[in-house]
Amino acid sequence: MAVDQAFTPGDLTQQLIDNDWWTDALVAEAGIPIIDSPFVTVGGGMGSFMTVDLLRIAGAQTSQMKVLTSTDYPWQTYEYLTRCSQIPVNERIRSDSSSMPDNFWGFPSFALREARQDKSLASLWSVFSEPIFTDYWTPRLRMVFAGMKEEADRIDWWSMCTKGQVRMIRRRQGGGYFVILTPPEGTASTKRVAYRAQHVHLAIGYPGVKFLDDLQAYRTTYDDHYRVVNAYEPHEHVYEELQKRPGTVVIRGSGVVASRVLQRLIDDRDNNGAQTTILHVFRTYISGPHGDSIFNRRQGADGWAYQGFNYPKGAWGGQHWDRCRKLEGDDRANFYKRIGGTNTPKRKSWRAQLKRGRDEGWYKIFIGQVTEVVPGDEGMVISRIKQPDTGAILEAPASFIIDCTGLEADLREHRVMADLLDHGGAGRNPLGRLDVSREFVVRGTESEPGRLYATGSMTLGGYFCGVDTFLGLQLAAVDVMDDLARRGFIKRVGVTRSISQWAKRMRHRQP
Ligand SMILES: Cc1cc2nc3c(=O)[nH]c(=O)nc-3n(C[C@H](O)[C@H](O)[C@H](O)COP(=O)(O)OP(=O)(O)OC[C@H]3O[C@@H](n4cnc5c(N)ncnc54)[C@H](O)[C@@H]3O)c2cc1C
C-alpha cells in the first residue's frame, strides 16, 4: 500500500508502511509522538475488560496498562449487537449464572444477585433444577451491564482508556511493539500516536458482518438495504412496517439470533396487532436427536438443533477442553465440526410460539438452498429456493428478508488483522482465523521479550473452542495472565492472593 509522497509530520511514512520491524528512530523521524506503556490492550470491549480486570487482580497497576478503544464503555459494542438482534436490556441472555464478566470467581453468581434483588428464591430454584425440570437459568442483560459498570469503577478502568482507532501493530527492533493509534479528530496535535509496549493484547471482536452470498449479491446489484437486512444491523423499520400493514417476512438461519427475531415477530403479532406471515428457510433441516455416536448426541426437532450453550459444557473445562488442547490441523478442524454447528437453546417459550404459528398457518417452513434473490412486484423480494429432493425451484415472495446467519467476516476485513497477516508474521489456524498458541500468543509475531496476545472470536479454531463467550474470554485471560506472570510482568496469582482479592471485591475495595 502506498501513502502520499508529501511528508506530513506525525503521520505514517512510506518507510514505516513498508518495514515489518520498526526502530525508535524511524518512528521519531516521522514526527509521531511515542507514549510508553508496558502493556496495551486493543479493543476495549468485553475481552479487553476481562483481561485487564484479571491483571489488576494479579497486581498490575493502572499506570502499567493502556486500553486503546473506539468506544466509551466496554459493553458498548456488545450492547449494540444484542439490541439489533432483539435482546433488549430486560431480556435474558444465553450464558449461565456463573459466566460473570464482572466477577472472575463466578461467586456470588448472577442467580444469587437476582434472588437478593427480587427477594425471591425463583432464580435459585431454577439453577438448582436446570436443565432437567426447567430451561437453563440465564441473567438479564441489565444485570450484566450494571455489574460491569461497578467493576470498571472498582479497578479504575476509565483512567486506563484512550479513545481512538488502532491502525496497525508493528514489531519493534529491540523488543516489544508499536501500536499506532489514530486519535479522534481535533483531540491530538498529530494524526497518529505510537504506543511503545512490551506486551500487547488484541480483543477487537468480530471483524465485521457477513451476509449470505445470495443476499449480498442482491443488496449490491439492486442497492436495496431496506428490504434485505442482517439481524446484527439496525432493522427496526422491518418490525415497524409489519405492525402497520400485514406482510410476509423470510427468515434465514437457525441459531439463537433467528430464535430471537422470530420471538420478536410473534410478540408483535400477539401484542401489537401485527399480521405477519413468517417463511423460515432451513438449508439443513433437523428432525430429531442427531450426532455421530451415542456419546455425541444433540437434541433437535422442527428444523432446529438444540443446545444450552454454543458448545457442550465440557468445552469450557471438561473432556472437550482437554481434547481440543491436544489436537492439531485437520483433526482440530474436524473436532470443531463434530461438537459445534448452528444451534439454539431449547426454550419452552419460543417452541410454544412456533407450534402455535404452525398450527394457525402463519409460520411456514421451507427446506432447501436459496439460489437467488430478485426483486418482485410492488416492492416485494423473491427468494428462489431449490428443493433438495426434486431440484425444483420454489419462489417465496416477501416484504422483507432477515439474514440471521452471519457475523463472522474474514480476518482480512479488519485492517489491523490484514496488516498483521501481511507485516506482523501472523498466520491462520485450521478454521482460517488467527493462529494462537495455548497461551493465546499470536504465533509468528513474537518480538522478544515481548508478546502479542489475542482473545475472542478471531481466535476460534485454536486450542479452545469456547473463546467467544464471557467464560471463554475469562479463561483465555487466565492463560494470558499466567504467561505474563512467567515473563515477570505480574506475580503469579496463588490461592492466598485469590481469596484476599475476592474479599476485596466483595467490599468494593480497589484491587
Ligand atoms: C448478539 C450476541 C449475543 C451474545 N450473547 C452472549 C451471551 O449471552 N453469553 C456469552 O458468553 N457470550 C455472548 N456473546 C459472545 C461474546 O461474549 C460477545 O460478543 C463479547 O462481546 C465478545 O467480546 P470481544 O471483546 O471479543 O468483542 P467486543 O465486545 O465487540 O469488543 C471489541 C471492541 O474492539 C473495538 N475495536 C475493533 N477494532 C478496533 C480498532 N481498530 N481500534 C480500536 N478499537 C477497535 C470495537 O469497537 C469493540 O468495541 C454474544 C455475542 C453476540 C454478537
XYZ file of C-alpha atoms and ligand atoms in Angstrom:
564
model
C 0.000 0.000 0.000
C 1.328 3.479 -0.825
C 0.789 6.710 1.085
C 1.148 10.307 -0.055
C 4.696 11.104 -1.058
C 4.400 14.543 0.627
C 5.725 14.295 4.192
C 3.143 15.053 6.863
C 4.753 15.236 10.306
C 3.017 12.915 12.727
C 1.695 10.550 10.081
C 2.817 7.195 8.694
C 5.637 7.425 6.166
C 6.159 5.081 3.240
C 9.213 3.704 5.025
C 7.119 2.815 8.080
C 4.423 1.236 5.944
C 6.974 -0.902 4.093
C 9.006 -2.091 7.092
C 7.871 -5.072 9.144
C 10.186 -4.142 12.015
C 10.436 -0.542 13.207
C 13.176 1.269 15.085
C 12.537 4.063 17.579
C 14.399 6.403 15.218
C 12.110 5.562 12.276
C 9.031 6.480 14.289
C 10.650 9.630 15.685
C 11.724 10.745 12.173
C 8.095 10.518 11.074
C 7.233 13.005 13.849
C 4.874 10.537 15.529
C 4.830 11.093 19.307
C 5.737 7.983 21.316
C 3.995 7.044 24.560
C 5.453 4.227 26.659
C 3.211 1.681 28.311
C 4.371 -1.784 29.374
C 1.028 -3.368 28.428
C -1.517 -2.232 25.846
C -4.861 -3.842 25.094
C -6.534 -3.007 21.799
C -10.333 -3.014 21.508
C -11.616 -2.025 24.907
C -14.648 -4.326 24.664
C -15.640 -7.307 26.783
C -12.407 -9.239 26.114
C -10.141 -6.317 26.978
C -12.182 -5.634 30.083
C -11.960 -9.178 31.426
C -8.209 -9.354 30.721
C -7.438 -6.018 32.356
C -9.688 -6.901 35.293
C -7.708 -10.074 35.892
C -4.363 -8.306 35.543
C -5.481 -5.705 38.075
C -6.458 -8.555 40.426
C -2.994 -10.025 39.816
C -1.408 -6.770 40.947
C -0.814 -4.757 37.754
C -1.108 -1.007 38.326
C -3.251 1.290 36.186
C -0.061 3.165 35.222
C 1.294 -0.016 33.580
C -1.647 -0.563 31.223
C -3.391 1.324 28.431
C -6.697 0.470 26.798
C -6.941 1.760 23.226
C -10.563 1.785 22.177
C -13.076 3.352 19.837
C -15.910 3.036 22.347
C -16.998 4.862 25.517
C -17.556 1.821 27.714
C -16.555 -1.859 27.439
C -20.006 -3.331 26.841
C -20.941 -0.759 24.151
C -20.430 -2.942 21.052
C -21.959 -5.974 22.728
C -24.949 -3.840 23.770
C -25.327 -2.593 20.194
C -25.227 -6.119 18.723
C -27.642 -7.534 21.285
C -30.059 -4.640 20.765
C -30.017 -5.158 16.970
C -30.509 -8.893 17.351
C -33.565 -8.410 19.550
C -32.150 -8.821 23.051
C -33.180 -5.622 24.848
C -31.668 -4.936 28.281
C -34.565 -6.528 30.142
C -34.219 -9.798 28.234
C -32.227 -12.801 29.358
C -29.034 -13.670 27.536
C -27.664 -17.115 26.629
C -24.850 -17.727 29.105
C -25.358 -19.089 32.591
C -25.432 -17.823 36.129
C -21.702 -18.054 36.813
C -20.446 -16.630 33.482
C -19.792 -13.244 35.019
C -17.729 -10.660 33.120
C -17.508 -8.595 36.317
C -16.581 -11.416 38.668
C -13.766 -13.768 37.784
C -14.671 -16.131 40.675
C -18.286 -16.540 39.499
C -19.476 -16.316 43.096
C -21.828 -14.935 44.312
C -23.454 -15.751 40.991
C -25.976 -13.805 38.918
C -28.777 -16.059 40.196
C -27.890 -15.163 43.800
C -27.756 -11.496 42.838
C -31.232 -11.712 41.269
C -32.607 -13.600 44.288
C -31.349 -10.828 46.566
C -32.628 -8.028 44.330
C -36.065 -9.560 43.718
C -36.357 -11.013 47.245
C -37.370 -14.289 45.620
C -35.935 -17.799 45.512
C -37.172 -18.408 41.946
C -33.768 -17.932 40.283
C -32.077 -20.235 42.810
C -34.678 -22.956 42.321
C -34.199 -22.628 38.574
C -30.419 -23.052 38.833
C -30.895 -25.984 41.205
C -33.317 -27.826 38.914
C -31.857 -26.932 35.478
C -31.802 -28.318 32.831
C -33.967 -31.309 33.812
C -37.060 -29.581 35.205
C -36.523 -26.078 33.851
C -34.659 -24.391 30.995
C -31.161 -23.132 31.853
C -31.397 -20.030 34.013
C -29.661 -17.053 32.390
C -29.218 -13.480 33.642
C -30.869 -10.358 32.286
C -28.654 -8.112 30.190
C -29.288 -5.162 32.523
C -27.711 -7.059 35.415
C -24.608 -7.932 33.362
C -24.050 -4.290 32.410
C -24.671 -2.952 35.924
C -22.118 -5.436 37.312
C -19.525 -4.421 34.738
C -20.006 -0.733 35.500
C -19.369 -1.400 39.186
C -16.267 -3.484 38.492
C -14.960 -0.917 35.974
C -15.210 1.747 38.694
C -13.529 -0.534 41.219
C -10.483 -1.304 39.059
C -10.331 2.288 37.771
C -10.817 1.109 34.182
C -11.629 4.579 32.966
C -8.218 6.040 33.828
C -6.522 3.492 31.531
C -8.618 4.241 28.427
C -7.529 6.310 25.437
C -10.013 6.920 22.654
C -9.145 6.319 19.007
C -8.891 3.831 16.187
C -5.919 1.487 16.174
C -4.439 1.439 12.683
C -1.674 -1.165 12.982
C 0.693 -3.029 15.278
C 4.303 -3.471 14.212
C 7.192 -5.253 15.882
C 9.938 -3.084 17.381
C 13.635 -3.718 16.903
C 14.937 -4.162 20.425
C 11.783 -5.847 21.646
C 8.069 -5.227 22.033
C 5.698 -3.453 19.674
C 4.489 -0.141 18.347
C 0.726 0.252 18.363
C -0.362 3.071 16.073
C -3.466 4.925 17.194
C -5.426 7.474 15.180
C -6.963 9.752 17.828
C -10.412 11.274 17.201
C -10.168 14.380 15.021
C -9.215 17.536 16.855
C -8.071 15.777 20.027
C -4.351 15.466 19.259
C -1.711 17.601 17.601
C -0.671 14.812 15.226
C -2.613 12.415 13.043
C -1.074 9.357 14.748
C 0.266 8.475 18.154
C 2.566 5.474 18.735
C 2.255 3.382 21.890
C 5.537 1.589 22.609
C 4.623 -1.526 24.565
C 6.407 -4.630 25.761
C 3.232 -6.731 25.557
C 0.099 -6.157 23.506
C -3.305 -7.808 23.802
C -5.793 -7.773 20.928
C -9.524 -8.164 21.551
C -11.251 -6.468 18.667
C -14.317 -8.702 18.496
C -15.861 -9.581 15.154
C -14.043 -8.410 12.015
C -17.427 -7.465 10.508
C -20.907 -8.547 9.465
C -21.044 -11.304 6.868
C -24.023 -11.645 4.529
C -25.037 -14.840 2.796
C -23.680 -14.710 -0.774
C -27.080 -14.532 -2.492
C -28.262 -11.757 -0.159
C -25.040 -9.809 -0.605
C -25.414 -10.151 -4.389
C -28.992 -8.821 -4.169
C -28.006 -5.860 -1.989
C -25.107 -4.941 -4.244
C -26.991 -5.382 -7.532
C -30.201 -3.598 -6.508
C -28.778 -1.272 -3.846
C -31.622 -2.352 -1.568
C -30.635 -2.201 2.097
C -34.241 -1.712 3.200
C -35.928 -4.998 2.335
C -32.934 -7.308 2.841
C -31.366 -6.814 6.261
C -28.956 -8.523 8.586
C -30.102 -9.266 12.128
C -26.893 -7.709 13.519
C -27.531 -4.326 11.920
C -30.288 -1.879 12.913
C -33.526 -3.094 11.259
C -36.282 -1.753 13.496
C -38.064 -0.411 10.362
C -38.950 -4.029 9.482
C -40.945 -4.541 12.697
C -42.481 -1.054 12.435
C -43.729 -1.617 8.882
C -45.044 -5.083 9.711
C -47.018 -3.595 12.590
C -48.606 -1.035 10.240
C -49.687 -3.442 7.488
C -49.850 -7.216 7.011
C -46.719 -8.584 5.387
C -44.531 -11.604 4.863
C -41.009 -11.996 6.123
C -38.408 -14.588 5.181
C -36.065 -15.721 7.955
C -32.709 -17.276 7.093
C -30.701 -19.077 9.763
C -31.417 -21.383 12.698
C -29.210 -20.152 15.515
C -30.025 -18.218 18.660
C -30.455 -14.945 16.766
C -33.061 -16.499 14.459
C -34.933 -17.642 17.602
C -34.830 -14.092 18.979
C -36.022 -12.500 15.755
C -38.876 -14.989 15.485
C -39.805 -14.317 19.094
C -39.949 -10.569 18.348
C -42.097 -11.074 15.229
C -44.510 -13.288 17.150
C -44.591 -10.962 20.180
C -45.579 -8.193 17.732
C -48.385 -10.419 16.396
C -49.562 -11.154 19.937
C -49.206 -7.710 21.482
C -49.131 -5.080 18.722
C -51.653 -6.328 16.183
C -49.147 -7.336 13.507
C -50.432 -9.882 10.989
C -47.112 -11.156 9.790
C -46.660 -14.384 7.901
C -43.259 -15.938 8.533
C -41.474 -18.107 5.977
C -38.498 -19.816 7.575
C -35.911 -21.260 5.203
C -33.799 -24.141 6.546
C -30.877 -25.256 4.420
C -30.371 -28.220 6.745
C -33.495 -29.483 8.476
C -33.001 -31.235 11.814
C -35.912 -33.548 12.546
C -34.726 -35.222 15.759
C -31.767 -36.055 18.003
C -28.571 -36.291 15.974
C -24.823 -36.937 16.278
C -22.212 -39.462 15.222
C -22.320 -41.706 18.322
C -24.354 -42.328 21.468
C -21.759 -40.262 23.358
C -22.166 -37.328 20.998
C -25.912 -36.733 20.684
C -27.708 -33.432 20.467
C -31.427 -32.870 20.729
C -33.245 -31.484 17.744
C -36.732 -31.012 16.304
C -38.743 -28.932 13.834
C -35.599 -27.882 11.949
C -33.594 -26.769 14.981
C -30.568 -28.244 16.745
C -30.940 -27.659 20.478
C -28.098 -26.969 22.877
C -27.993 -24.799 26.012
C -24.751 -23.054 25.098
C -22.951 -22.738 21.775
C -20.745 -25.755 22.615
C -21.298 -28.625 25.064
C -20.421 -27.541 28.605
C -17.288 -29.733 28.613
C -15.728 -27.289 26.124
C -15.060 -24.823 28.947
C -13.238 -27.181 31.276
C -14.193 -30.808 30.783
C -13.244 -33.515 28.352
C -13.805 -31.364 25.243
C -11.499 -28.669 26.621
C -8.815 -31.248 27.307
C -9.192 -32.939 23.936
C -9.137 -29.712 21.931
C -5.847 -28.643 23.525
C -4.188 -31.780 22.147
C -5.373 -31.587 18.545
C -3.598 -30.090 15.551
C -4.522 -29.209 11.958
C -7.373 -31.118 10.337
C -8.020 -33.143 13.492
C -8.831 -29.932 15.316
C -10.977 -28.621 12.452
C -12.936 -31.915 12.451
C -13.332 -31.750 16.210
C -14.912 -28.288 15.894
C -17.239 -29.641 13.217
C -18.282 -32.556 15.437
C -19.139 -30.595 18.560
C -20.095 -27.240 17.016
C -22.538 -26.163 14.354
C -25.541 -23.895 14.438
C -27.788 -24.424 17.442
C -30.128 -22.619 19.781
C -31.185 -23.174 23.408
C -34.319 -25.273 23.798
C -36.674 -22.809 25.443
C -40.311 -23.582 26.187
C -41.413 -20.025 25.357
C -40.327 -19.868 21.722
C -41.083 -23.521 20.977
C -44.667 -22.880 22.091
C -44.853 -19.753 19.917
C -43.644 -21.621 16.836
C -46.035 -24.508 17.431
C -48.917 -22.042 17.570
C -47.667 -20.474 14.323
C -47.503 -23.847 12.583
C -50.982 -24.809 13.824
C -52.529 -21.489 12.779
C -50.683 -21.384 9.448
C -48.719 -18.141 9.802
C -45.326 -19.811 10.419
C -44.249 -21.897 7.422
C -41.087 -23.860 6.861
C -39.161 -24.204 3.588
C -36.291 -26.642 3.210
C -33.689 -26.054 0.558
C -30.928 -23.914 -0.819
C -31.713 -20.349 -1.851
C -30.183 -19.968 -5.296
C -31.128 -16.371 -5.984
C -32.934 -13.357 -4.568
C -34.567 -10.965 -7.035
C -36.964 -8.004 -6.847
C -40.662 -8.816 -7.317
C -43.784 -6.720 -7.927
C -44.892 -3.952 -5.565
C -41.642 -3.774 -3.630
C -41.509 -7.471 -2.812
C -38.327 -9.564 -2.772
C -38.455 -13.079 -4.166
C -36.293 -15.914 -2.808
C -35.789 -18.791 -5.268
C -35.375 -21.970 -3.252
C -34.044 -25.207 -4.756
C -35.831 -28.235 -3.317
C -33.376 -30.859 -2.002
C -35.288 -33.909 -3.304
C -36.634 -32.823 -6.704
C -34.326 -29.911 -7.555
C -37.433 -27.896 -8.447
C -37.294 -24.145 -7.822
C -39.881 -22.694 -5.497
C -40.496 -18.939 -5.316
C -41.114 -17.264 -1.951
C -42.164 -13.605 -2.253
C -41.835 -11.478 0.886
C -41.859 -7.884 2.088
C -38.570 -8.427 3.960
C -35.744 -10.909 4.322
C -33.868 -11.062 7.626
C -30.484 -12.776 7.448
C -29.823 -14.272 10.887
C -26.776 -16.257 9.857
C -23.549 -14.395 9.951
C -21.474 -12.082 11.988
C -18.102 -13.553 11.175
C -16.414 -11.879 8.258
C -12.940 -12.859 7.067
C -9.995 -11.717 9.199
C -8.726 -9.577 6.344
C -11.782 -7.357 6.539
C -10.315 -5.902 9.690
C -7.477 -3.533 8.848
C -5.343 -4.384 11.884
C -5.705 -8.106 11.141
C -4.827 -7.701 7.466
C -1.717 -5.763 8.468
C -0.718 -8.424 10.995
C -1.009 -11.121 8.321
C 1.000 -9.069 5.820
C 3.622 -7.474 8.078
C 3.348 -8.881 11.592
C 4.233 -12.540 10.998
C 0.738 -13.775 11.988
C -0.873 -16.784 10.317
C -4.174 -18.620 10.189
C -5.415 -21.588 12.222
C -7.201 -24.666 10.785
C -10.502 -22.720 10.630
C -8.884 -19.772 8.861
C -8.841 -17.459 11.886
C -5.857 -16.062 13.771
C -3.386 -18.746 14.836
C -2.652 -18.550 18.560
C -0.772 -20.812 20.949
C -2.334 -22.416 24.030
C -1.332 -19.231 25.912
C -3.102 -17.073 23.280
C 0.169 -15.729 21.902
C -0.268 -14.877 18.203
C 2.177 -17.289 16.621
C 4.875 -15.742 14.462
C 4.539 -12.268 15.971
C 6.957 -12.725 18.894
C 9.250 -9.749 19.495
C 11.493 -10.850 22.339
C 10.923 -10.360 25.164
C 7.527 -9.014 24.127
C 4.426 -10.962 23.244
C 1.293 -10.199 21.244
C -1.787 -11.975 22.626
C -5.236 -12.267 21.040
C -8.505 -13.478 22.535
C -12.092 -13.647 21.305
C -13.891 -14.743 18.164
C -10.957 -14.077 15.846
C -9.086 -16.979 17.501
C -11.858 -19.550 17.065
C -10.248 -22.682 15.625
C -7.469 -22.620 18.222
C -6.887 -24.940 21.179
C -10.007 -23.732 22.997
C -13.391 -23.600 21.295
C -15.266 -21.550 23.910
C -13.315 -18.371 23.107
C -16.234 -16.232 22.011
C -18.165 -16.294 25.268
C -17.901 -14.479 28.594
C -16.484 -17.514 30.359
C -14.208 -18.258 27.415
C -12.813 -14.727 27.385
C -12.178 -15.059 31.103
C -10.456 -18.460 30.788
C -8.327 -17.098 27.942
C -7.463 -14.125 30.175
C -6.235 -16.592 32.813
C -3.866 -18.145 30.260
C -2.636 -14.691 29.228
C -2.205 -13.712 32.887
C -0.197 -16.865 33.662
C 2.032 -16.290 30.647
C 2.602 -12.670 31.664
C 3.489 -13.894 35.157
C 6.093 -16.237 33.657
C 7.521 -13.209 31.833
C 7.702 -11.187 35.037
C 5.052 -8.578 34.185
C 2.995 -9.570 37.227
C 3.256 -12.060 40.076
C 1.511 -15.412 39.721
C -1.853 -15.424 41.485
C -1.885 -18.140 44.152
C -4.685 -19.279 46.441
C -3.975 -16.683 49.142
C -3.992 -13.746 46.731
C -7.099 -15.064 45.007
C -9.002 -15.275 48.317
C -7.819 -11.883 49.537
C -8.733 -10.283 46.182
C -12.173 -11.880 46.255
C -12.682 -10.455 49.753
C -11.637 -7.007 48.484
C -14.059 -7.263 45.618
C -16.882 -8.160 47.984
C -16.117 -4.992 49.959
C -15.868 -2.880 46.767
C -12.229 -2.085 47.512
C -9.677 -1.395 44.791
C -7.529 -4.467 43.930
C -25.789 -10.895 19.797
C -24.752 -11.556 20.653
C -25.100 -12.137 21.854
C -24.129 -12.766 22.640
N -24.526 -13.309 23.811
C -23.624 -13.924 24.593
C -24.044 -14.497 25.845
O -25.190 -14.498 26.210
N -23.087 -15.064 26.611
C -21.788 -15.132 26.238
O -20.982 -15.671 26.991
N -21.367 -14.605 25.051
C -22.242 -13.994 24.231
N -21.829 -13.447 23.034
C -20.436 -13.620 22.597
C -19.356 -12.730 23.222
O -19.249 -12.942 24.608
C -19.510 -11.234 22.974
O -19.613 -10.993 21.598
C -18.366 -10.365 23.512
O -18.769 -9.027 23.383
C -17.057 -10.529 22.754
O -16.086 -9.667 23.323
P -14.892 -9.068 22.452
O -14.033 -8.249 23.340
O -14.264 -10.151 21.682
O -15.610 -8.111 21.402
P -16.357 -6.714 21.680
O -17.033 -6.699 22.983
O -17.168 -6.473 20.443
O -15.164 -5.675 21.753
C -14.301 -5.398 20.674
C -14.111 -3.905 20.620
O -12.990 -3.596 19.784
C -13.249 -2.363 19.155
N -12.363 -2.252 18.008
C -12.356 -3.008 16.882
N -11.372 -2.579 16.059
C -10.751 -1.562 16.679
C -9.684 -0.711 16.312
N -9.047 -0.838 15.147
N -9.314 0.252 17.188
C -9.940 0.413 18.370
N -10.976 -0.357 18.776
C -11.373 -1.335 17.925
C -14.721 -2.473 18.782
O -15.266 -1.211 18.568
C -15.293 -3.170 20.008
O -15.791 -2.249 20.918
C -22.776 -12.822 22.215
C -22.434 -12.228 21.007
C -23.400 -11.603 20.231
C -22.999 -10.979 18.924
